[in-house]
């Protein structure tokens, strides 16, 4: 039927669709990815139609058997996708009619491609969200265990990328984990609004057949049918929500990536990434490049792009369905694939991070990172904080000149700046003393990090139980 009018709607047309227009308006090359959900939705629809007496049980069975066979043909790569048939929906329906005859033409009773496609996308997204959630949990678990293992490992903490105060490596990794915990909540929240069924809205106004939308919703595992038919066929805000989640997640992963890239450099030398996550250079034999985090950082841009595409796609669209919406699929598919792959990469990589503890420790020791501890020490001895700040500033200036860290100065050297300083100052000038002193909920002390890891483990397990 290459040049004929489309058999599904050709009745009122007097000439065939222009060949270019047929190609331009077709979506089958990308929406065939929705075939499993399209078949799942059709089986539920036919089952419901038989339950309310619109189809006979024999018709229902013929339809379901035919659809299952088509599913097999698609899985085996035997299905012949046709561009003149426009999209996944009409390709499958045409094949059904080819296989089972006139009964195949009854499947579309009380339904439109508008509610059909909205249903397919929601089923697809629900499946993908569940897969993505598994990877997200795996990554969070990996981070929690790494943090627990490295609760005592000391590194410099930074502000403005300048050495600020010592922190524990475990504390830093738990900061990442917190970002992901919020992303996880956003994902589960998005799933609630995805899991609502548009089927029954038909083209836009509902249908005159005595359908039972609760039956179809239950068959498909939806929480409930949508409330308003016009809204059901037209809005794609759930896809925008997903890409918002994805953008925020990738923003977080890009920050972690940036740190991994910095940390693996010879200048930082804080961690090693196993060779399997890196590649070499074809010209510089010494190179080992952190490609995986670099790519995740780079892929963040395309996900932001998809969010912008979808927001712009929906902007100003009048009710109800418009063909514009066919453009929702490619950005959404790519966002889903990118998120899944980036999470997998990170979930595999994070447990394999090898901290170079001596090098981290040395970096923390070099950067006057206990200067605040010295100021706090003076305050405890009765000096006003501003004066203490000034005294420590002078000590640091001296340290820069003499190339000595505060902990490397003698008591006499320190006493040049304040007579209040006594022998016990060296307890607070050590890195261990500095981190152990930050001993409150949310602080970097090793015992706090272990407790936080345990709470995170429990929160994650509770989520799992509730899912
Ligand atoms: N391929 C279309 C889409 O993706 C399916 C719905 C088409 N409906 C219509 N009335 N043209 O949005």
Tab-separated table of C-alpha atoms and ligand atoms in Angstrom:
chain	number	residue	atom	x	y	z
A	1	UNK	CA	0.000	0.000	0.000
A	2	UNK	CA	3.041	2.221	-0.501
A	3	UNK	CA	1.407	5.111	-2.393
A	4	UNK	CA	-2.229	4.491	-1.444
A	5	UNK	CA	-4.025	6.556	1.205
A	6	UNK	CA	-3.635	5.177	4.694
A	7	UNK	CA	-6.211	2.441	5.252
A	8	UNK	CA	-6.891	3.615	8.812
A	9	UNK	CA	-8.147	7.051	7.868
A	10	UNK	CA	-8.166	7.209	4.062
A	11	UNK	CA	-11.960	7.212	3.733
A	12	UNK	CA	-12.454	10.961	3.344
A	13	UNK	CA	-9.343	11.532	1.193
A	14	UNK	CA	-9.408	11.874	-2.587
A	15	UNK	CA	-5.668	11.665	-3.274
A	16	UNK	CA	-2.788	9.782	-1.710
A	17	UNK	CA	-0.534	11.447	0.815
A	18	UNK	CA	2.480	13.099	-0.738
A	19	UNK	CA	5.433	10.724	-0.393
A	20	UNK	CA	7.529	13.298	1.447
A	21	UNK	CA	4.647	14.218	3.756
A	22	UNK	CA	4.157	10.543	4.586
A	23	UNK	CA	7.793	10.293	5.579
A	24	UNK	CA	7.751	13.655	7.372
A	25	UNK	CA	4.724	12.823	9.504
A	26	UNK	CA	5.659	9.196	10.257
A	27	UNK	CA	7.017	8.259	13.663
A	28	UNK	CA	7.383	4.522	13.239
A	29	UNK	CA	11.149	4.656	12.930
A	30	UNK	CA	11.390	5.736	16.553
A	31	UNK	CA	8.066	4.911	18.213
A	32	UNK	CA	8.379	1.194	17.355
A	33	UNK	CA	10.244	1.139	20.644
A	34	UNK	CA	6.791	1.379	22.291
A	35	UNK	CA	5.577	-1.872	20.686
A	36	UNK	CA	5.625	-3.993	23.880
A	37	UNK	CA	3.598	-1.366	25.748
A	38	UNK	CA	1.275	-0.858	22.769
A	39	UNK	CA	0.493	-4.580	22.710
A	40	UNK	CA	0.118	-4.721	26.491
A	41	UNK	CA	-2.346	-1.807	26.345
A	42	UNK	CA	-4.302	-3.364	23.469
A	43	UNK	CA	-4.636	-6.703	25.255
A	44	UNK	CA	-6.039	-4.942	28.329
A	45	UNK	CA	-8.372	-2.843	26.169
A	46	UNK	CA	-9.724	-5.928	24.354
A	47	UNK	CA	-10.150	-7.753	27.656
A	48	UNK	CA	-12.146	-4.852	29.055
A	49	UNK	CA	-14.266	-4.562	25.876
A	50	UNK	CA	-15.222	-8.243	26.194
A	51	UNK	CA	-15.990	-7.820	29.880
A	52	UNK	CA	-18.520	-5.043	29.120
A	53	UNK	CA	-19.980	-6.957	26.165
A	54	UNK	CA	-18.635	-4.812	23.303
A	55	UNK	CA	-16.559	-7.752	22.022
A	56	UNK	CA	-17.432	-11.444	22.252
A	57	UNK	CA	-15.070	-13.719	24.137
A	58	UNK	CA	-14.079	-15.341	20.806
A	59	UNK	CA	-13.235	-11.963	19.311
A	60	UNK	CA	-11.203	-11.069	22.402
A	61	UNK	CA	-9.282	-14.334	22.244
A	62	UNK	CA	-8.545	-13.946	18.525
A	63	UNK	CA	-7.252	-10.428	19.169
A	64	UNK	CA	-5.101	-11.449	22.132
A	65	UNK	CA	-3.617	-14.463	20.335
A	66	UNK	CA	-2.890	-12.345	17.277
A	67	UNK	CA	-1.219	-9.649	19.373
A	68	UNK	CA	0.905	-12.211	21.187
A	69	UNK	CA	2.046	-13.624	17.866
A	70	UNK	CA	2.904	-10.140	16.651
A	71	UNK	CA	4.930	-9.590	19.834
A	72	UNK	CA	6.915	-12.705	18.902
A	73	UNK	CA	7.438	-11.474	15.343
A	74	UNK	CA	8.753	-8.160	16.654
A	75	UNK	CA	11.055	-9.826	19.177
A	76	UNK	CA	12.483	-12.129	16.492
A	77	UNK	CA	13.047	-9.171	14.174
A	78	UNK	CA	10.593	-10.580	11.613
A	79	UNK	CA	8.109	-7.721	11.753
A	80	UNK	CA	7.983	-5.582	8.644
A	81	UNK	CA	7.653	-1.964	9.839
A	82	UNK	CA	5.960	0.232	7.263
A	83	UNK	CA	6.480	4.007	7.049
A	84	UNK	CA	3.226	4.612	5.110
A	85	UNK	CA	1.432	3.114	8.136
A	86	UNK	CA	2.835	6.075	10.108
A	87	UNK	CA	3.330	4.836	13.607
A	88	UNK	CA	3.685	1.826	15.888
A	89	UNK	CA	-0.047	1.769	16.615
A	90	UNK	CA	-1.232	1.472	13.022
A	91	UNK	CA	1.541	-0.924	12.081
A	92	UNK	CA	0.487	-3.352	14.770
A	93	UNK	CA	-3.234	-2.951	14.082
A	94	UNK	CA	-2.752	-3.483	10.342
A	95	UNK	CA	-0.726	-6.632	10.984
A	96	UNK	CA	-3.396	-7.880	13.375
A	97	UNK	CA	-6.080	-7.463	10.721
A	98	UNK	CA	-3.833	-9.171	8.198
A	99	UNK	CA	-3.560	-12.117	10.578
A	100	UNK	CA	-7.070	-12.480	12.043
A	101	UNK	CA	-9.255	-10.660	9.514
A	102	UNK	CA	-12.168	-8.372	10.293
A	103	UNK	CA	-12.003	-8.951	14.066
A	104	UNK	CA	-8.690	-7.107	14.070
A	105	UNK	CA	-10.547	-3.990	12.963
A	106	UNK	CA	-12.702	-4.133	16.107
A	107	UNK	CA	-9.768	-3.605	18.479
A	108	UNK	CA	-9.873	0.159	18.029
A	109	UNK	CA	-13.506	0.370	19.262
A	110	UNK	CA	-13.858	3.052	21.954
A	111	UNK	CA	-10.245	4.120	21.604
A	112	UNK	CA	-8.123	6.613	19.675
A	113	UNK	CA	-4.429	6.780	18.966
A	114	UNK	CA	-4.458	9.849	21.188
A	115	UNK	CA	-5.292	7.986	24.387
A	116	UNK	CA	-3.394	4.968	23.100
A	117	UNK	CA	-0.094	6.775	22.685
A	118	UNK	CA	-0.455	8.613	26.001
A	119	UNK	CA	-0.996	5.219	27.659
A	120	UNK	CA	1.937	3.607	25.867
A	121	UNK	CA	4.343	6.346	26.950
A	122	UNK	CA	3.211	6.111	30.562
A	123	UNK	CA	3.624	2.318	30.575
A	124	UNK	CA	7.055	2.724	28.990
A	125	UNK	CA	8.117	5.340	31.514
A	126	UNK	CA	6.917	3.270	34.430
A	127	UNK	CA	9.030	0.335	33.209
A	128	UNK	CA	12.064	2.546	32.682
A	129	UNK	CA	11.669	4.326	36.015
A	130	UNK	CA	11.737	0.942	37.735
A	131	UNK	CA	14.934	-0.064	35.936
A	132	UNK	CA	16.523	3.313	36.693
A	133	UNK	CA	15.556	2.993	40.324
A	134	UNK	CA	17.416	-0.316	40.626
A	135	UNK	CA	20.620	1.334	39.358
A	136	UNK	CA	20.115	4.345	41.598
A	137	UNK	CA	19.755	2.105	44.649
A	138	UNK	CA	22.856	0.145	43.651
A	139	UNK	CA	24.832	3.375	43.355
A	140	UNK	CA	23.602	4.686	46.701
A	141	UNK	CA	24.502	1.384	48.376
A	142	UNK	CA	27.983	1.522	46.866
A	143	UNK	CA	28.481	5.050	48.163
A	144	UNK	CA	27.273	4.211	51.657
A	145	UNK	CA	29.676	1.265	51.915
A	146	UNK	CA	32.599	3.275	50.522
A	147	UNK	CA	31.857	6.061	53.014
A	148	UNK	CA	31.727	3.607	55.891
A	149	UNK	CA	35.051	2.046	54.865
A	150	UNK	CA	36.676	5.482	54.583
A	151	UNK	CA	35.143	7.070	57.685
A	152	UNK	CA	38.616	7.796	59.102
A	153	UNK	CA	40.400	8.728	55.881
A	154	UNK	CA	41.414	12.368	56.004
A	155	UNK	CA	41.420	14.693	53.014
A	156	UNK	CA	41.315	18.450	52.579
A	157	UNK	CA	37.830	19.934	52.345
A	158	UNK	CA	37.551	22.822	49.900
A	159	UNK	CA	35.728	26.068	49.425
A	160	UNK	CA	36.530	28.032	46.253
A	161	UNK	CA	38.612	24.937	45.437
A	162	UNK	CA	41.129	26.231	48.000
A	163	UNK	CA	42.034	24.049	50.968
A	164	UNK	CA	39.643	24.999	53.759
A	165	UNK	CA	39.391	22.492	56.620
A	166	UNK	CA	40.165	18.796	56.893
A	167	UNK	CA	37.245	16.445	56.325
A	168	UNK	CA	36.958	12.705	56.117
A	169	UNK	CA	36.702	11.079	52.707
A	170	UNK	CA	33.685	9.152	53.965
A	171	UNK	CA	31.980	12.439	54.808
A	172	UNK	CA	32.613	13.726	51.294
A	173	UNK	CA	31.146	10.573	49.728
A	174	UNK	CA	28.091	10.824	51.983
A	175	UNK	CA	27.548	14.344	50.652
A	176	UNK	CA	27.207	12.765	47.203
A	177	UNK	CA	24.860	10.167	48.645
A	178	UNK	CA	22.595	12.886	50.073
A	179	UNK	CA	22.229	14.442	46.623
A	180	UNK	CA	21.178	11.070	45.245
A	181	UNK	CA	18.755	10.459	48.100
A	182	UNK	CA	16.840	13.576	47.047
A	183	UNK	CA	17.000	12.533	43.388
A	184	UNK	CA	15.584	9.180	44.421
A	185	UNK	CA	12.633	10.886	46.120
A	186	UNK	CA	12.026	12.991	43.031
A	187	UNK	CA	12.024	9.858	40.858
A	188	UNK	CA	9.513	8.054	43.061
A	189	UNK	CA	7.352	11.144	43.210
A	190	UNK	CA	7.383	11.413	39.430
A	191	UNK	CA	6.358	7.743	39.172
A	192	UNK	CA	3.139	8.494	41.075
A	193	UNK	CA	2.011	10.943	38.415
A	194	UNK	CA	3.196	8.726	35.561
A	195	UNK	CA	1.169	5.787	36.798
A	196	UNK	CA	-2.286	7.112	35.857
A	197	UNK	CA	-4.212	5.743	32.879
A	198	UNK	CA	-5.382	7.935	29.951
A	199	UNK	CA	-7.072	5.057	28.086
A	200	UNK	CA	-10.787	5.751	27.675
A	201	UNK	CA	-10.244	9.440	26.954
A	202	UNK	CA	-10.380	8.336	23.292
A	203	UNK	CA	-9.679	11.178	20.850
A	204	UNK	CA	-10.431	13.927	23.384
A	205	UNK	CA	-13.990	13.745	24.723
A	206	UNK	CA	-14.339	10.147	25.873
A	207	UNK	CA	-16.363	7.466	24.120
A	208	UNK	CA	-20.008	6.426	23.742
A	209	UNK	CA	-19.260	2.754	24.440
A	210	UNK	CA	-20.001	1.419	27.930
A	211	UNK	CA	-16.310	1.082	28.817
A	212	UNK	CA	-15.085	0.336	32.330
A	213	UNK	CA	-11.891	2.289	32.838
A	214	UNK	CA	-11.284	0.864	36.291
A	215	UNK	CA	-11.013	-2.609	34.795
A	216	UNK	CA	-8.445	-1.515	32.199
A	217	UNK	CA	-6.506	0.478	34.778
A	218	UNK	CA	-6.312	-2.506	37.065
A	219	UNK	CA	-5.285	-4.859	34.264
A	220	UNK	CA	-2.438	-2.521	33.382
A	221	UNK	CA	-1.344	-1.889	36.965
A	222	UNK	CA	-2.234	1.808	36.890
A	223	UNK	CA	-3.199	3.433	40.182
A	224	UNK	CA	-6.325	4.981	38.664
A	225	UNK	CA	-7.827	6.332	35.436
A	226	UNK	CA	-7.157	10.002	34.579
A	227	UNK	CA	-9.865	12.456	35.642
A	228	UNK	CA	-10.291	14.528	32.492
A	229	UNK	CA	-10.248	13.272	28.910
A	230	UNK	CA	-8.955	16.522	27.366
A	231	UNK	CA	-6.049	16.672	29.791
A	232	UNK	CA	-5.369	12.946	29.490
A	233	UNK	CA	-4.641	12.949	25.762
A	234	UNK	CA	-2.740	16.206	25.650
A	235	UNK	CA	-0.447	16.826	28.581
A	236	UNK	CA	3.082	15.524	28.720
A	237	UNK	CA	4.014	17.152	32.009
A	238	UNK	CA	4.952	13.739	33.406
A	239	UNK	CA	7.653	13.489	30.716
A	240	UNK	CA	8.842	16.973	31.632
A	241	UNK	CA	8.936	15.934	35.270
A	242	UNK	CA	11.028	12.923	34.409
A	243	UNK	CA	13.500	14.982	32.385
A	244	UNK	CA	13.627	17.506	35.259
A	245	UNK	CA	14.515	14.684	37.607
A	246	UNK	CA	17.044	13.485	35.023
A	247	UNK	CA	18.567	16.953	34.638
A	248	UNK	CA	19.000	17.429	38.380
A	249	UNK	CA	20.439	13.926	38.726
A	250	UNK	CA	22.894	14.504	35.876
A	251	UNK	CA	23.817	17.878	37.369
A	252	UNK	CA	24.755	15.993	40.532
A	253	UNK	CA	26.601	13.269	38.619
A	254	UNK	CA	28.477	15.955	36.682
A	255	UNK	CA	29.692	17.500	39.938
A	256	UNK	CA	30.882	14.093	41.161
A	257	UNK	CA	32.476	13.488	37.758
A	258	UNK	CA	34.326	16.763	37.934
A	259	UNK	CA	35.747	15.810	41.328
A	260	UNK	CA	36.764	12.366	40.079
A	261	UNK	CA	38.526	13.968	37.131
A	262	UNK	CA	40.350	16.391	39.418
A	263	UNK	CA	41.208	13.732	41.976
A	264	UNK	CA	42.737	11.359	39.419
A	265	UNK	CA	45.022	14.103	38.076
A	266	UNK	CA	48.702	14.067	39.047
A	267	UNK	CA	48.199	17.486	40.645
A	268	UNK	CA	45.627	16.206	43.149
A	269	UNK	CA	46.574	12.528	43.169
A	270	UNK	CA	43.773	11.714	45.644
A	271	UNK	CA	42.375	8.535	44.089
A	272	UNK	CA	43.005	5.833	41.561
A	273	UNK	CA	40.324	4.562	39.222
A	274	UNK	CA	40.853	0.983	38.046
A	275	UNK	CA	42.067	0.697	34.456
A	276	UNK	CA	38.756	-0.762	33.280
A	277	UNK	CA	37.097	2.642	33.728
A	278	UNK	CA	39.808	4.533	31.864
A	279	UNK	CA	41.342	4.687	28.417
A	280	UNK	CA	44.743	5.584	27.070
A	281	UNK	CA	46.001	8.060	24.525
A	282	UNK	CA	47.047	7.032	21.037
A	283	UNK	CA	49.980	9.443	21.099
A	284	UNK	CA	50.992	9.945	24.755
A	285	UNK	CA	51.957	6.554	26.181
A	286	UNK	CA	51.901	7.739	29.807
A	287	UNK	CA	48.226	8.790	29.751
A	288	UNK	CA	45.389	7.143	31.651
A	289	UNK	CA	42.287	9.223	31.095
A	290	UNK	CA	39.165	9.227	33.300
A	291	UNK	CA	36.836	8.921	30.300
A	292	UNK	CA	33.855	7.538	32.160
A	293	UNK	CA	33.391	10.515	34.509
A	294	UNK	CA	34.261	12.901	31.680
A	295	UNK	CA	31.528	11.406	29.499
A	296	UNK	CA	28.950	11.528	32.268
A	297	UNK	CA	29.855	15.193	32.758
A	298	UNK	CA	29.440	15.727	29.017
A	299	UNK	CA	26.156	13.849	28.721
A	300	UNK	CA	24.601	16.192	31.264
A	301	UNK	CA	24.281	18.746	28.479
A	302	UNK	CA	22.151	16.562	26.245
A	303	UNK	CA	19.747	15.787	29.097
A	304	UNK	CA	19.330	19.508	29.861
A	305	UNK	CA	18.646	19.882	26.137
A	306	UNK	CA	15.882	17.295	26.252
A	307	UNK	CA	14.260	19.109	29.178
A	308	UNK	CA	14.301	22.339	27.157
A	309	UNK	CA	12.904	20.498	24.113
A	310	UNK	CA	9.971	19.097	26.038
A	311	UNK	CA	9.174	22.324	27.850
A	312	UNK	CA	9.246	24.189	24.554
A	313	UNK	CA	7.243	21.462	22.819
A	314	UNK	CA	4.386	21.853	25.302
A	315	UNK	CA	4.507	25.619	25.525
A	316	UNK	CA	1.301	27.316	24.305
A	317	UNK	CA	-0.288	24.149	22.958
A	318	UNK	CA	-4.062	24.520	22.940
A	319	UNK	CA	-6.161	21.623	24.181
A	320	UNK	CA	-6.343	18.816	23.313
A	321	UNK	CA	-3.981	16.537	21.322
A	322	UNK	CA	-1.747	18.183	18.725
A	323	UNK	CA	0.640	16.430	16.398
A	324	UNK	CA	3.441	18.424	18.063
A	325	UNK	CA	3.302	15.795	20.769
A	326	UNK	CA	4.754	13.184	18.466
A	327	UNK	CA	8.032	15.042	19.077
A	328	UNK	CA	8.000	14.016	22.743
A	329	UNK	CA	9.432	10.564	22.146
A	330	UNK	CA	12.975	11.034	20.937
A	331	UNK	CA	14.044	13.419	23.728
A	332	UNK	CA	12.365	11.216	26.300
A	333	UNK	CA	13.917	7.995	24.977
A	334	UNK	CA	17.354	9.546	24.901
A	335	UNK	CA	16.967	10.996	28.397
A	336	UNK	CA	15.940	7.567	29.704
A	337	UNK	CA	18.872	5.819	27.995
A	338	UNK	CA	21.374	8.423	29.128
A	339	UNK	CA	20.237	8.333	32.752
A	340	UNK	CA	20.292	4.535	32.827
A	341	UNK	CA	23.778	4.311	31.322
A	342	UNK	CA	25.261	7.072	33.492
A	343	UNK	CA	23.872	5.481	36.642
A	344	UNK	CA	25.201	2.092	35.613
A	345	UNK	CA	28.636	3.576	34.939
A	346	UNK	CA	28.676	5.232	38.348
A	347	UNK	CA	27.254	2.236	40.203
A	348	UNK	CA	30.026	0.058	38.740
A	349	UNK	CA	32.756	2.637	39.297
A	350	UNK	CA	32.133	4.081	42.769
A	351	UNK	CA	32.847	0.912	44.808
A	352	UNK	CA	36.108	0.579	42.837
A	353	UNK	CA	37.448	4.024	43.774
A	354	UNK	CA	40.812	3.563	45.488
A	355	UNK	CA	41.652	6.478	47.779
A	356	UNK	CA	45.363	7.333	48.002
A	357	UNK	CA	45.236	8.019	51.698
A	358	UNK	CA	48.798	9.219	52.221
A	359	UNK	CA	48.510	11.698	49.407
A	360	UNK	CA	45.156	13.044	50.635
A	361	UNK	CA	46.545	13.348	54.146
A	362	UNK	CA	49.603	15.209	52.954
A	363	UNK	CA	47.448	17.645	50.956
A	364	UNK	CA	45.318	18.380	54.026
A	365	UNK	CA	48.446	18.929	56.128
A	366	UNK	CA	50.009	21.305	53.625
A	367	UNK	CA	47.131	23.741	53.254
A	368	UNK	CA	46.918	25.281	56.786
A	369	UNK	CA	43.652	23.390	57.025
A	370	UNK	CA	43.659	23.500	60.833
A	371	UNK	CA	43.805	27.300	60.976
A	372	UNK	CA	40.161	27.496	62.097
A	373	UNK	CA	40.943	24.963	64.817
A	374	UNK	CA	43.706	27.224	66.125
A	375	UNK	CA	41.291	30.177	66.167
A	376	UNK	CA	38.680	28.087	68.024
A	377	UNK	CA	41.407	27.037	70.499
A	378	UNK	CA	42.210	30.701	71.229
A	379	UNK	CA	38.514	31.516	71.662
A	380	UNK	CA	38.211	28.675	74.173
A	381	UNK	CA	41.077	30.330	76.071
A	382	UNK	CA	39.193	33.628	76.224
A	383	UNK	CA	40.380	35.470	73.089
A	384	UNK	CA	37.623	37.188	71.062
A	385	UNK	CA	37.009	35.447	67.723
A	386	UNK	CA	38.038	38.457	65.573
A	387	UNK	CA	41.317	38.784	67.498
A	388	UNK	CA	41.890	35.054	67.232
A	389	UNK	CA	41.298	35.300	63.472
A	390	UNK	CA	43.984	37.997	63.248
A	391	UNK	CA	46.496	36.002	65.340
A	392	UNK	CA	46.030	32.915	63.189
A	393	UNK	CA	46.295	35.023	60.035
A	394	UNK	CA	49.716	36.205	61.172
A	395	UNK	CA	50.768	32.639	62.012
A	396	UNK	CA	49.743	31.505	58.517
A	397	UNK	CA	51.683	34.388	56.930
A	398	UNK	CA	54.726	33.273	58.924
A	399	UNK	CA	54.133	29.666	57.851
A	400	UNK	CA	54.001	30.669	54.205
A	401	UNK	CA	57.342	32.479	54.546
A	402	UNK	CA	59.026	29.733	56.542
A	403	UNK	CA	57.315	26.934	54.529
A	404	UNK	CA	55.909	25.334	57.668
A	405	UNK	CA	52.424	24.092	58.436
A	406	UNK	CA	50.956	25.249	61.766
A	407	UNK	CA	51.506	21.804	63.274
A	408	UNK	CA	55.181	21.933	62.268
A	409	UNK	CA	55.916	25.142	64.185
A	410	UNK	CA	57.486	25.017	67.628
A	411	UNK	CA	55.613	26.315	70.642
A	412	UNK	CA	57.993	29.313	70.749
A	413	UNK	CA	57.288	30.106	67.111
A	414	UNK	CA	53.525	30.038	67.756
A	415	UNK	CA	53.845	32.088	70.927
A	416	UNK	CA	55.280	34.997	68.896
A	417	UNK	CA	51.686	35.633	67.841
A	418	UNK	CA	49.901	34.993	71.137
A	419	UNK	CA	51.146	34.288	74.629
A	420	UNK	CA	47.874	32.426	75.239
A	421	UNK	CA	49.101	29.484	73.157
A	422	UNK	CA	50.332	26.565	75.255
A	423	UNK	CA	51.640	23.037	74.716
A	424	UNK	CA	48.087	21.585	74.422
A	425	UNK	CA	47.654	23.479	71.124
A	426	UNK	CA	49.195	20.565	69.256
A	427	UNK	CA	46.169	18.404	70.036
A	428	UNK	CA	43.967	20.654	67.952
A	429	UNK	CA	46.508	21.266	65.211
A	430	UNK	CA	46.535	17.620	64.155
A	431	UNK	CA	44.203	16.626	61.344
A	432	UNK	CA	42.774	13.778	63.412
A	433	UNK	CA	41.971	16.164	66.255
A	434	UNK	CA	40.384	18.613	63.848
A	435	UNK	CA	37.943	16.138	62.284
A	436	UNK	CA	37.170	14.353	65.566
A	437	UNK	CA	36.178	17.694	67.111
A	438	UNK	CA	33.354	18.179	64.605
A	439	UNK	CA	31.324	15.685	66.494
A	440	UNK	CA	27.649	16.434	65.915
A	441	UNK	CA	24.968	15.223	63.563
A	442	UNK	CA	26.009	16.119	60.016
A	443	UNK	CA	29.628	16.689	61.079
A	444	UNK	CA	32.761	15.105	59.644
A	445	UNK	CA	33.981	13.206	62.749
A	446	UNK	CA	34.579	9.518	61.877
A	447	UNK	CA	32.018	8.232	64.393
A	448	UNK	CA	29.445	10.661	62.961
A	449	UNK	CA	30.199	9.453	59.445
A	450	UNK	CA	29.674	5.839	60.508
A	451	UNK	CA	26.399	6.737	62.193
A	452	UNK	CA	25.261	8.695	59.125
A	453	UNK	CA	26.139	5.744	56.871
A	454	UNK	CA	24.037	3.499	59.072
A	455	UNK	CA	21.076	5.891	58.933
A	456	UNK	CA	21.418	6.113	55.141
A	457	UNK	CA	21.483	2.310	54.897
A	458	UNK	CA	18.293	2.107	56.943
A	459	UNK	CA	16.544	4.833	54.955
A	460	UNK	CA	17.372	3.022	51.731
A	461	UNK	CA	16.179	-0.319	53.088
A	462	UNK	CA	12.913	1.279	54.246
A	463	UNK	CA	12.390	2.680	50.730
A	464	UNK	CA	12.911	-0.767	49.279
A	465	UNK	CA	10.405	-2.321	51.651
A	466	UNK	CA	7.838	0.325	50.769
A	467	UNK	CA	8.332	0.051	46.992
B	1	LIG	N1	2.134	8.967	16.401
B	1	LIG	C1	1.278	9.799	17.158
B	1	LIG	C2	2.043	10.415	18.333
B	1	LIG	O1	3.079	9.960	18.589
B	1	LIG	C3	0.128	9.011	17.683
B	1	LIG	C4	-1.102	9.824	17.902
B	1	LIG	C5	-1.568	10.340	16.600
B	1	LIG	N2	-2.891	10.875	16.660
B	1	LIG	C6	-3.370	11.591	15.652
B	1	LIG	N3	-4.572	12.002	15.768
B	1	LIG	N4	-2.663	11.909	14.595
B	1	LIG	O2	1.622	11.345	18.946
